[in-house]
PDB file of C-alpha atoms in Angstrom:
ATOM      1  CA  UNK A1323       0.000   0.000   0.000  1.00  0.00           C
ATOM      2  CA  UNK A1324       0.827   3.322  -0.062  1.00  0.00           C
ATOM      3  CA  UNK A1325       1.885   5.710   2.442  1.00  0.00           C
ATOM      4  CA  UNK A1326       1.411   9.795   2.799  1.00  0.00           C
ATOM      5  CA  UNK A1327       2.075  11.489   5.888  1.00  0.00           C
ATOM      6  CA  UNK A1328       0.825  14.931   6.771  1.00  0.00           C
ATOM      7  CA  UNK A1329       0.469  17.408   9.452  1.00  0.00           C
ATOM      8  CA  UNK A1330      -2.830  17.740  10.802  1.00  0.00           C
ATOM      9  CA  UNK A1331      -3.566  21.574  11.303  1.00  0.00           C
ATOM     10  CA  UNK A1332      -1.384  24.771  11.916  1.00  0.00           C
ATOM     11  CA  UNK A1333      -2.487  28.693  12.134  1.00  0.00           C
ATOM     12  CA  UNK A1334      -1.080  31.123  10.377  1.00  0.00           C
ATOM     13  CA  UNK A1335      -1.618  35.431  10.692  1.00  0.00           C
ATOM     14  CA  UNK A1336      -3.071  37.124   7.558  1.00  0.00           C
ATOM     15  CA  UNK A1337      -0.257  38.113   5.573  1.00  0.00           C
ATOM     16  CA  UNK A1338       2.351  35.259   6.334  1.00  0.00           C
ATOM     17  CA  UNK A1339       4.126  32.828   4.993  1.00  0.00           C
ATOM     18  CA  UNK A1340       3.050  28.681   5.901  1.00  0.00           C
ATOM     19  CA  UNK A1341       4.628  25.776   4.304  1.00  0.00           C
ATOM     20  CA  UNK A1342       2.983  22.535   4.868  1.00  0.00           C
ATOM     21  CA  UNK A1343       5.161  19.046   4.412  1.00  0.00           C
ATOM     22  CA  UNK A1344       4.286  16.049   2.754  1.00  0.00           C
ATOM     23  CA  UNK A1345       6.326  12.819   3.160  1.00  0.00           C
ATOM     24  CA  UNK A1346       5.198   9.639   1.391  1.00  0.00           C
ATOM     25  CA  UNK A1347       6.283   6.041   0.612  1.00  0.00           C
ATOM     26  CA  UNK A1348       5.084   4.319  -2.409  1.00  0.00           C
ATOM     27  CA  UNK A1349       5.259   2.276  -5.076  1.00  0.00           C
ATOM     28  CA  UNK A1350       6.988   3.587  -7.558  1.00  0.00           C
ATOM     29  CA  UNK A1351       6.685   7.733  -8.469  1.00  0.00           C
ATOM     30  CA  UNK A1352       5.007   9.027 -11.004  1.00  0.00           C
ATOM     31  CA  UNK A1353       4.377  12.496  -9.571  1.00  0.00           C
ATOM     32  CA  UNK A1354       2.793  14.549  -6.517  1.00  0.00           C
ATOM     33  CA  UNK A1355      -0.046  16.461  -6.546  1.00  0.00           C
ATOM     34  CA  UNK A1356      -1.378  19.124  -4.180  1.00  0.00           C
ATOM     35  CA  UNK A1357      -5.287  20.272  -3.408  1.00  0.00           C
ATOM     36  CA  UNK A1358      -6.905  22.714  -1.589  1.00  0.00           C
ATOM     37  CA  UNK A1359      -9.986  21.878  -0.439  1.00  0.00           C
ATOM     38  CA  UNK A1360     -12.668  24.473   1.694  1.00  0.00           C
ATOM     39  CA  UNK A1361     -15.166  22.685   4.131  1.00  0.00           C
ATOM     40  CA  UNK A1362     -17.637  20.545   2.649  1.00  0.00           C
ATOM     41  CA  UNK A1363     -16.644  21.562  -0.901  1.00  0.00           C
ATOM     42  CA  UNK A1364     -14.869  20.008  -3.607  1.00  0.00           C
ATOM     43  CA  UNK A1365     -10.998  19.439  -4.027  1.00  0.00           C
ATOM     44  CA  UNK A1366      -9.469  21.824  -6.586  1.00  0.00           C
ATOM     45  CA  UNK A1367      -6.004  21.412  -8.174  1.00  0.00           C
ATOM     46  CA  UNK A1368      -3.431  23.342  -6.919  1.00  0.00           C
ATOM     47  CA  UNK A1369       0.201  22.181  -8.517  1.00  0.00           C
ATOM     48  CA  UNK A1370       2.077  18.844  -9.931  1.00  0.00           C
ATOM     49  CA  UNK A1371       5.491  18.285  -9.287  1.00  0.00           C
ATOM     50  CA  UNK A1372       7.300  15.414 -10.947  1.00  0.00           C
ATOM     51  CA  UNK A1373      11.446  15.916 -11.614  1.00  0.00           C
ATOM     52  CA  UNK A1374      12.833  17.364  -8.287  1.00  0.00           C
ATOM     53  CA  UNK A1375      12.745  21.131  -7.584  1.00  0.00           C
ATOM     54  CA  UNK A1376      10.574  24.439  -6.673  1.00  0.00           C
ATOM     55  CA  UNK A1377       7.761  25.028  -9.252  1.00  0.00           C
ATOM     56  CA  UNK A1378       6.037  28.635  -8.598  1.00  0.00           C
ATOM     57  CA  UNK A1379       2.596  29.905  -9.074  1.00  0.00           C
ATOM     58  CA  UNK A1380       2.193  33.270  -8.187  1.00  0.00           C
ATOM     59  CA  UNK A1381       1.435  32.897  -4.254  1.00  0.00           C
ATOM     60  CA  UNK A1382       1.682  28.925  -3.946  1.00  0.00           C
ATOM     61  CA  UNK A1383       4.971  27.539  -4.550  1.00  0.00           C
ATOM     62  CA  UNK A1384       5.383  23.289  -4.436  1.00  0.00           C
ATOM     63  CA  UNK A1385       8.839  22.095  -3.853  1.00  0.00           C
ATOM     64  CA  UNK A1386       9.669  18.201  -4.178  1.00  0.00           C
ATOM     65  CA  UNK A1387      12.564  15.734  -3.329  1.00  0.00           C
ATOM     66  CA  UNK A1388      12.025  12.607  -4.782  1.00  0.00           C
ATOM     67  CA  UNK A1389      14.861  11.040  -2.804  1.00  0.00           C
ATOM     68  CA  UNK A1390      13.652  11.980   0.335  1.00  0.00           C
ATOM     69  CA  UNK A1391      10.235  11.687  -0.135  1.00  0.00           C
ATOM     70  CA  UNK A1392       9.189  14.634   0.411  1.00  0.00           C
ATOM     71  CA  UNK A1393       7.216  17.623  -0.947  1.00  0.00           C
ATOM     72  CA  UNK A1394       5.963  20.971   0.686  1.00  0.00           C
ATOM     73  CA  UNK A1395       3.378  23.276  -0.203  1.00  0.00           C
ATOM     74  CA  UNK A1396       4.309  27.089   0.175  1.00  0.00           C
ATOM     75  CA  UNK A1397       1.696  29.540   1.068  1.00  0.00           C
ATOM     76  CA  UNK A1398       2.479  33.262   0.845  1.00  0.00           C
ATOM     77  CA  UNK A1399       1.213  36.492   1.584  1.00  0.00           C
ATOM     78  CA  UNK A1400      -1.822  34.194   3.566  1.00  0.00           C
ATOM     79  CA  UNK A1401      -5.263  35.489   3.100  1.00  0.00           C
ATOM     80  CA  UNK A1402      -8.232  34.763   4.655  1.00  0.00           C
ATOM     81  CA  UNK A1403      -9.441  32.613   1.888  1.00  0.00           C
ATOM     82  CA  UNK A1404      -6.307  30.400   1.773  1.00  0.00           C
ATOM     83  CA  UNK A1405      -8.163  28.795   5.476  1.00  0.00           C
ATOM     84  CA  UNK A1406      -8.739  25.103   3.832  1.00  0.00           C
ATOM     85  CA  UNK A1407      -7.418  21.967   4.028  1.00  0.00           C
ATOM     86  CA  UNK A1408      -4.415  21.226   1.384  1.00  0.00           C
ATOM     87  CA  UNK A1409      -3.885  17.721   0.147  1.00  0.00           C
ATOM     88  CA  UNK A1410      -1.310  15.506  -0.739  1.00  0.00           C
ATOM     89  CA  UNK A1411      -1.481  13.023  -3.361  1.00  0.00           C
ATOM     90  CA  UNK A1412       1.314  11.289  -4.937  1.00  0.00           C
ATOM     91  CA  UNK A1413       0.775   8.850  -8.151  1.00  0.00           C
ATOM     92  CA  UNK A1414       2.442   5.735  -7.701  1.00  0.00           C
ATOM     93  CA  UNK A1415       3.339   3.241 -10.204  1.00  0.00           C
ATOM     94  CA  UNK A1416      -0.383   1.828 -10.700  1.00  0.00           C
ATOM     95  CA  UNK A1417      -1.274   5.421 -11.349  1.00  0.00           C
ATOM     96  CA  UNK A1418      -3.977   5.070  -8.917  1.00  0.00           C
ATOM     97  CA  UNK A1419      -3.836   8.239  -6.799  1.00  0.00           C
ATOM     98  CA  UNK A1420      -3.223   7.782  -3.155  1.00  0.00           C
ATOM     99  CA  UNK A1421      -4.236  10.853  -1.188  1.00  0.00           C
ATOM    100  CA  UNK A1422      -2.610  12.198   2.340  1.00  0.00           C
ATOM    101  CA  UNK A1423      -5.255  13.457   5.144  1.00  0.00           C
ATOM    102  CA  UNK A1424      -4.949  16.801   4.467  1.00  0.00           C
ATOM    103  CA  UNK A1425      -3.350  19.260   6.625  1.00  0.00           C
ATOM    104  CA  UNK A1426      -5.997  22.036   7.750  1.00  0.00           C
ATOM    105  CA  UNK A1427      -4.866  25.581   7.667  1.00  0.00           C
ATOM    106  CA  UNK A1428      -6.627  28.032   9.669  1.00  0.00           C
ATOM    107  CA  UNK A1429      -5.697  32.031   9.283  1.00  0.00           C
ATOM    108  CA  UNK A1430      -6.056  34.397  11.493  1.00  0.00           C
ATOM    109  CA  UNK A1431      -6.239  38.499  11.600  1.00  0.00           C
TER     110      UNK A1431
ATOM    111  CA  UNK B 610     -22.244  25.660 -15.585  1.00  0.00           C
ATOM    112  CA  UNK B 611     -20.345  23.179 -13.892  1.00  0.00           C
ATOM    113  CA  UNK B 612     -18.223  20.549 -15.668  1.00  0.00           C
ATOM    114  CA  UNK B 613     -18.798  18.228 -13.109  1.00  0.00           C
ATOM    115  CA  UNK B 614     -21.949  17.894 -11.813  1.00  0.00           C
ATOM    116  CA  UNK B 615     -23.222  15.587  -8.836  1.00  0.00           C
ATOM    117  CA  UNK B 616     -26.921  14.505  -7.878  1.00  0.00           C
ATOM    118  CA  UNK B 617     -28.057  14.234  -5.332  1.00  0.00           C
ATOM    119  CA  UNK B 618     -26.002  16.699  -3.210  1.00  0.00           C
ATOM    120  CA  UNK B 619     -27.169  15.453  -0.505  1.00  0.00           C
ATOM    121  CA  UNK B 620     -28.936  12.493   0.862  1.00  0.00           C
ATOM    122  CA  UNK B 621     -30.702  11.165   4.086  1.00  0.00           C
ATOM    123  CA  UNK B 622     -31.536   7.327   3.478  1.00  0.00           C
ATOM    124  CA  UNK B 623     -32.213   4.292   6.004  1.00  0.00           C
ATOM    125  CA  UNK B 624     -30.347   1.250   6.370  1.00  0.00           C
ATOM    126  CA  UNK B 625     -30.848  -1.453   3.458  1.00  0.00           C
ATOM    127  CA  UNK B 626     -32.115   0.606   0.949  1.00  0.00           C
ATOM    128  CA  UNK B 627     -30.655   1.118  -2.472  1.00  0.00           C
ATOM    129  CA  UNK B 628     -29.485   4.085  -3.434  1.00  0.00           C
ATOM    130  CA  UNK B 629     -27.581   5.681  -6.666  1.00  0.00           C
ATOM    131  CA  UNK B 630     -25.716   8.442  -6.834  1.00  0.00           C
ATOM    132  CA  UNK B 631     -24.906  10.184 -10.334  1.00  0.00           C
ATOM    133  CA  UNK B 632     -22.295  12.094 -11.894  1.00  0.00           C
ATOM    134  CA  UNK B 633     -21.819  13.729 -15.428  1.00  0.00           C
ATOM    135  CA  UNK B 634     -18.984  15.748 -16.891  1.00  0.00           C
ATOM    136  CA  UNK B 635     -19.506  18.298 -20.070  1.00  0.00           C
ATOM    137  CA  UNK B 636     -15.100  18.250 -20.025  1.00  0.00           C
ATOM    138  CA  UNK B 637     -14.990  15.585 -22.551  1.00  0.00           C
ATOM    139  CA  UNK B 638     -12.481  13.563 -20.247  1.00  0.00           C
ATOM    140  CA  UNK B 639     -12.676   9.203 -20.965  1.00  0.00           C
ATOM    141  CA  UNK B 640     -11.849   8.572 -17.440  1.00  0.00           C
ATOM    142  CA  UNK B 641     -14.327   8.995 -14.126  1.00  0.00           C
ATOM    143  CA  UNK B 642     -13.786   8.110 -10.662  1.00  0.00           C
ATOM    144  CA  UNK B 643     -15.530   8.109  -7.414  1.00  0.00           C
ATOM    145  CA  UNK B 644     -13.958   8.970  -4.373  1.00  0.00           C
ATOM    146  CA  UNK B 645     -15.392   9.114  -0.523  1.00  0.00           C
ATOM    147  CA  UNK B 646     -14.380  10.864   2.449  1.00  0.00           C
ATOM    148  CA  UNK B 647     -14.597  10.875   5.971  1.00  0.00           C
ATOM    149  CA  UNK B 648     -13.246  12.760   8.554  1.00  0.00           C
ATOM    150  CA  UNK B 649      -9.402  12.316   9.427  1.00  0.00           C
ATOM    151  CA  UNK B 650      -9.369   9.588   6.577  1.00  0.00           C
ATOM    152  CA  UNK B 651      -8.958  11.584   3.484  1.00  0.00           C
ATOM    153  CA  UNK B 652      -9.993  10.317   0.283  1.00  0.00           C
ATOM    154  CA  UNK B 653     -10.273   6.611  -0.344  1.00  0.00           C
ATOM    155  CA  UNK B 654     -11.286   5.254  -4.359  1.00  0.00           C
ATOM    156  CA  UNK B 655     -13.799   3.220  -5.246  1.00  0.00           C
ATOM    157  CA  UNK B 656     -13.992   2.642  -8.570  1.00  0.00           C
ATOM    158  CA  UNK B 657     -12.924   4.248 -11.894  1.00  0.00           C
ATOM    159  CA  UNK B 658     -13.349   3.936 -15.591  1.00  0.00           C
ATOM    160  CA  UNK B 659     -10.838   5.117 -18.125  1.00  0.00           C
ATOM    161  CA  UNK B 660     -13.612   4.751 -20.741  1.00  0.00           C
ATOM    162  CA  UNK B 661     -17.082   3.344 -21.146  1.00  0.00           C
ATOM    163  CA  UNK B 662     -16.269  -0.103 -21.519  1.00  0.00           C
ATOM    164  CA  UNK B 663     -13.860  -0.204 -18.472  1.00  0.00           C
ATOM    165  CA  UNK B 664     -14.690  -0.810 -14.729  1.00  0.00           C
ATOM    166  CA  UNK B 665     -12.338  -1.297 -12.468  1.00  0.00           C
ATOM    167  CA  UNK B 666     -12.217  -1.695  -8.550  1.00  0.00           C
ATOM    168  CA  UNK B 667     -10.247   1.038  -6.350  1.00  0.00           C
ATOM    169  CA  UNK B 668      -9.239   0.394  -2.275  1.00  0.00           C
ATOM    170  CA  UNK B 669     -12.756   0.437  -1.107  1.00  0.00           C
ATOM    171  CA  UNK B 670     -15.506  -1.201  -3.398  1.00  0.00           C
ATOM    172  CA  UNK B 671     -17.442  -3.647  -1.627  1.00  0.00           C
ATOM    173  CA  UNK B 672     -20.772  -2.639  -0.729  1.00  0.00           C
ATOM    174  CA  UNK B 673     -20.649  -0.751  -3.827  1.00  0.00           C
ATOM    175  CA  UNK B 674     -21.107  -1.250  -7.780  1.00  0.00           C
ATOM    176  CA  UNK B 675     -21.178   1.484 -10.675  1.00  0.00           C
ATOM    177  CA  UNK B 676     -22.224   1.851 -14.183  1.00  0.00           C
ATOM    178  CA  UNK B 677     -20.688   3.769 -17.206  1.00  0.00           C
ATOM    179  CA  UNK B 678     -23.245   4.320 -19.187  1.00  0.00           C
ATOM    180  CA  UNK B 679     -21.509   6.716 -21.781  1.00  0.00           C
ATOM    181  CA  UNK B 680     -18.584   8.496 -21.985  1.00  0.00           C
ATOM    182  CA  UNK B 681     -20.199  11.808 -19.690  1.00  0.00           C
ATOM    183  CA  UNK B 682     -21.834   9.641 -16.718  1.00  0.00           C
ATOM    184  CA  UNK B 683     -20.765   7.246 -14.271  1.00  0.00           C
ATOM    185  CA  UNK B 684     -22.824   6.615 -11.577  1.00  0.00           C
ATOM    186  CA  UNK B 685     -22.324   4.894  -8.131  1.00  0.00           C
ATOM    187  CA  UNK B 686     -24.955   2.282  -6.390  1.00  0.00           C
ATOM    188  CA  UNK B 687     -25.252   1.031  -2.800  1.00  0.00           C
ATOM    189  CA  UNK B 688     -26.809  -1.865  -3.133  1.00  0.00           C
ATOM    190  CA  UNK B 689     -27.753  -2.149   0.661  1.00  0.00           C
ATOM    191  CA  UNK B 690     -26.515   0.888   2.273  1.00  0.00           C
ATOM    192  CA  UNK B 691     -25.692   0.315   5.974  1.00  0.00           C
ATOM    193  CA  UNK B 692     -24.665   3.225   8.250  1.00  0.00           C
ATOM    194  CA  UNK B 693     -21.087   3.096   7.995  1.00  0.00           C
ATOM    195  CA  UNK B 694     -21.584   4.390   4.383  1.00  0.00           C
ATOM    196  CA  UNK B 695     -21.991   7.790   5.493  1.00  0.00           C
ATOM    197  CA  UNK B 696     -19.760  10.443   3.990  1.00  0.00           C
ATOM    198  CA  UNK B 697     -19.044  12.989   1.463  1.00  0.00           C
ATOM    199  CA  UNK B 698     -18.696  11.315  -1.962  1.00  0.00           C
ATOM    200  CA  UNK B 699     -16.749  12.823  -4.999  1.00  0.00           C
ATOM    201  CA  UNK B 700     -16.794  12.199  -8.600  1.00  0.00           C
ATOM    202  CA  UNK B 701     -13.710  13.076 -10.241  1.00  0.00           C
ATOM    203  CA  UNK B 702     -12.888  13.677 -13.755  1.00  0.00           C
ATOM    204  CA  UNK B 703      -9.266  13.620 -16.049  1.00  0.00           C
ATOM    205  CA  UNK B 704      -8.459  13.619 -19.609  1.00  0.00           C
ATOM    206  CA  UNK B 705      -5.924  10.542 -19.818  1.00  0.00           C
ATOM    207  CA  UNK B 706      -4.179  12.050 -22.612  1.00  0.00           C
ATOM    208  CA  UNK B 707      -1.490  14.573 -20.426  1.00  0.00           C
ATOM    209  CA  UNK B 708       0.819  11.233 -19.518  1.00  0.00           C
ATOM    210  CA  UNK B 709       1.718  10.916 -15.778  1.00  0.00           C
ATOM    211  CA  UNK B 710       0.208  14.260 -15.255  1.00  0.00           C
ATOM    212  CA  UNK B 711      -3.532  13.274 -15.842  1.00  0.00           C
ATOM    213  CA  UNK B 712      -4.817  16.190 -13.285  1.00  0.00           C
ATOM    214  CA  UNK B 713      -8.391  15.167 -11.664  1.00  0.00           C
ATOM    215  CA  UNK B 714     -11.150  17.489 -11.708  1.00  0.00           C
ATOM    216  CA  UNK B 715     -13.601  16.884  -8.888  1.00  0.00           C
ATOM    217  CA  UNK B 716     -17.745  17.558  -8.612  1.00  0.00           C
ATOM    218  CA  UNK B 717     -19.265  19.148  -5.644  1.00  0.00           C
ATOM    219  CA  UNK B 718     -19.958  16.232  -3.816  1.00  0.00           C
ATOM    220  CA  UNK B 719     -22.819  14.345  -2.453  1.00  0.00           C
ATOM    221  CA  UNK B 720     -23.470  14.289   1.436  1.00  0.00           C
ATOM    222  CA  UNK B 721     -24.587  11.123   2.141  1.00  0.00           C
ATOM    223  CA  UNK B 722     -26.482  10.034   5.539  1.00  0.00           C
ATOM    224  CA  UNK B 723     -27.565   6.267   6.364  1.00  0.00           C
ATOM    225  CA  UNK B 724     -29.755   5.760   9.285  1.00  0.00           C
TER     226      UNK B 724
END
């Protein structure tokens, strides 16, 4: 089976900077995905990372190390919007998509 | 509109009846999945298609069963629903054509009680 580890909630102030960690153990890699999802609503698609590196999109910035096992989402200048929960997903070699709990970010004045 | 649309969004049913739960997609994508979720879980599969001939069984699928009938709809069945069933269920969408990429487009959801 598949593995993906995440935090399970931070704060953050309006205005900030949050990264939230991923670690996962699978079989085989073909790529990592992260979501944000608001309460009760559907997932939407936030990045894909595949070859190792920082890939940037305007305010959200997803960083993976495929050696390590590891991806982070960065969250800049926070807003109260960006309060949601931000999944994990990593596509392993049955292409099946094997989602982390989510890590729930809640921002504050 | 939508390009993934879910009915019912939400549900109240008892314990042993059948219910179905629908999805269609104007995006044009071959594959479909369906997804639920429960509280400090995450997202578990079901089943998916990658086109209208093709079932196939995800993590979690018994107690369950689905239908492709054409390349926009896929729809989900509980045969005998028993209370455990309760949760938010997705449908999910992607265009299988993008390689490992193959990003997944998710409906609304359907809240689903069993009694």
């Amino acid at each position: 089976g598949q593995n993906i580890d995440q935090p399970t909630e931070m704060t953050a102030t309006e205005g900030a900077i949050v990264q939230i960690n991923c670690t996962y153990q699978t079989s085989g890699f073909n790529g990592l995905f992260w979501y944000q999802q608001h309460a009760g609503e559907a997932p939407t698609f936030l990045s894909y990372n595949v070859l190792d590196g920082l890939e940037e999109k305007g305010r959200f910035s997803s960083f993976l190390s495929r050696s390590k096992g590891y991806s982070y989402l960065l969250l800049k200048e926070l807003q109260m919007k960006d309060s949601a929960s931000y999944l994990c997903a990593v596509r392993p070699r049955n292409n099946r998509l094997a989602f982390g709990k989510g890590n729930q970010v809640v921002v504050i004045p | 509109d939508a390009d993934v649309t879910q009915t019912p969004r939400n549900r109240i049913t008892k314990t042993g009846k059948r219910i179905m739960l629908e999805c269609s997609q104007t995006k044009g994508h071959d594959r479909m999945y369906w997804y639920r979720q429960d509280p400090g879980l995450g997202l578990r599969l079901i089943y998916y298609s990658f086109d209208v001939k093709d079932i196939n069984k995800g993590e979690i699928s018994d107690g369950y069963s689905v239908s492709r009938q054409a390349q926009a709809k896929f729809s989900l069945s509980l045969e005998s629903a028993i209370p455990n069933q309760t949760a938010l269920y997705f449908c999910a969408t992607s265009d299988g054509t993008s390689g490992y990429t193959d990003t997944q487009y998710f409906g609304p959801g359907t809240r689903l009680t069993v009694l």
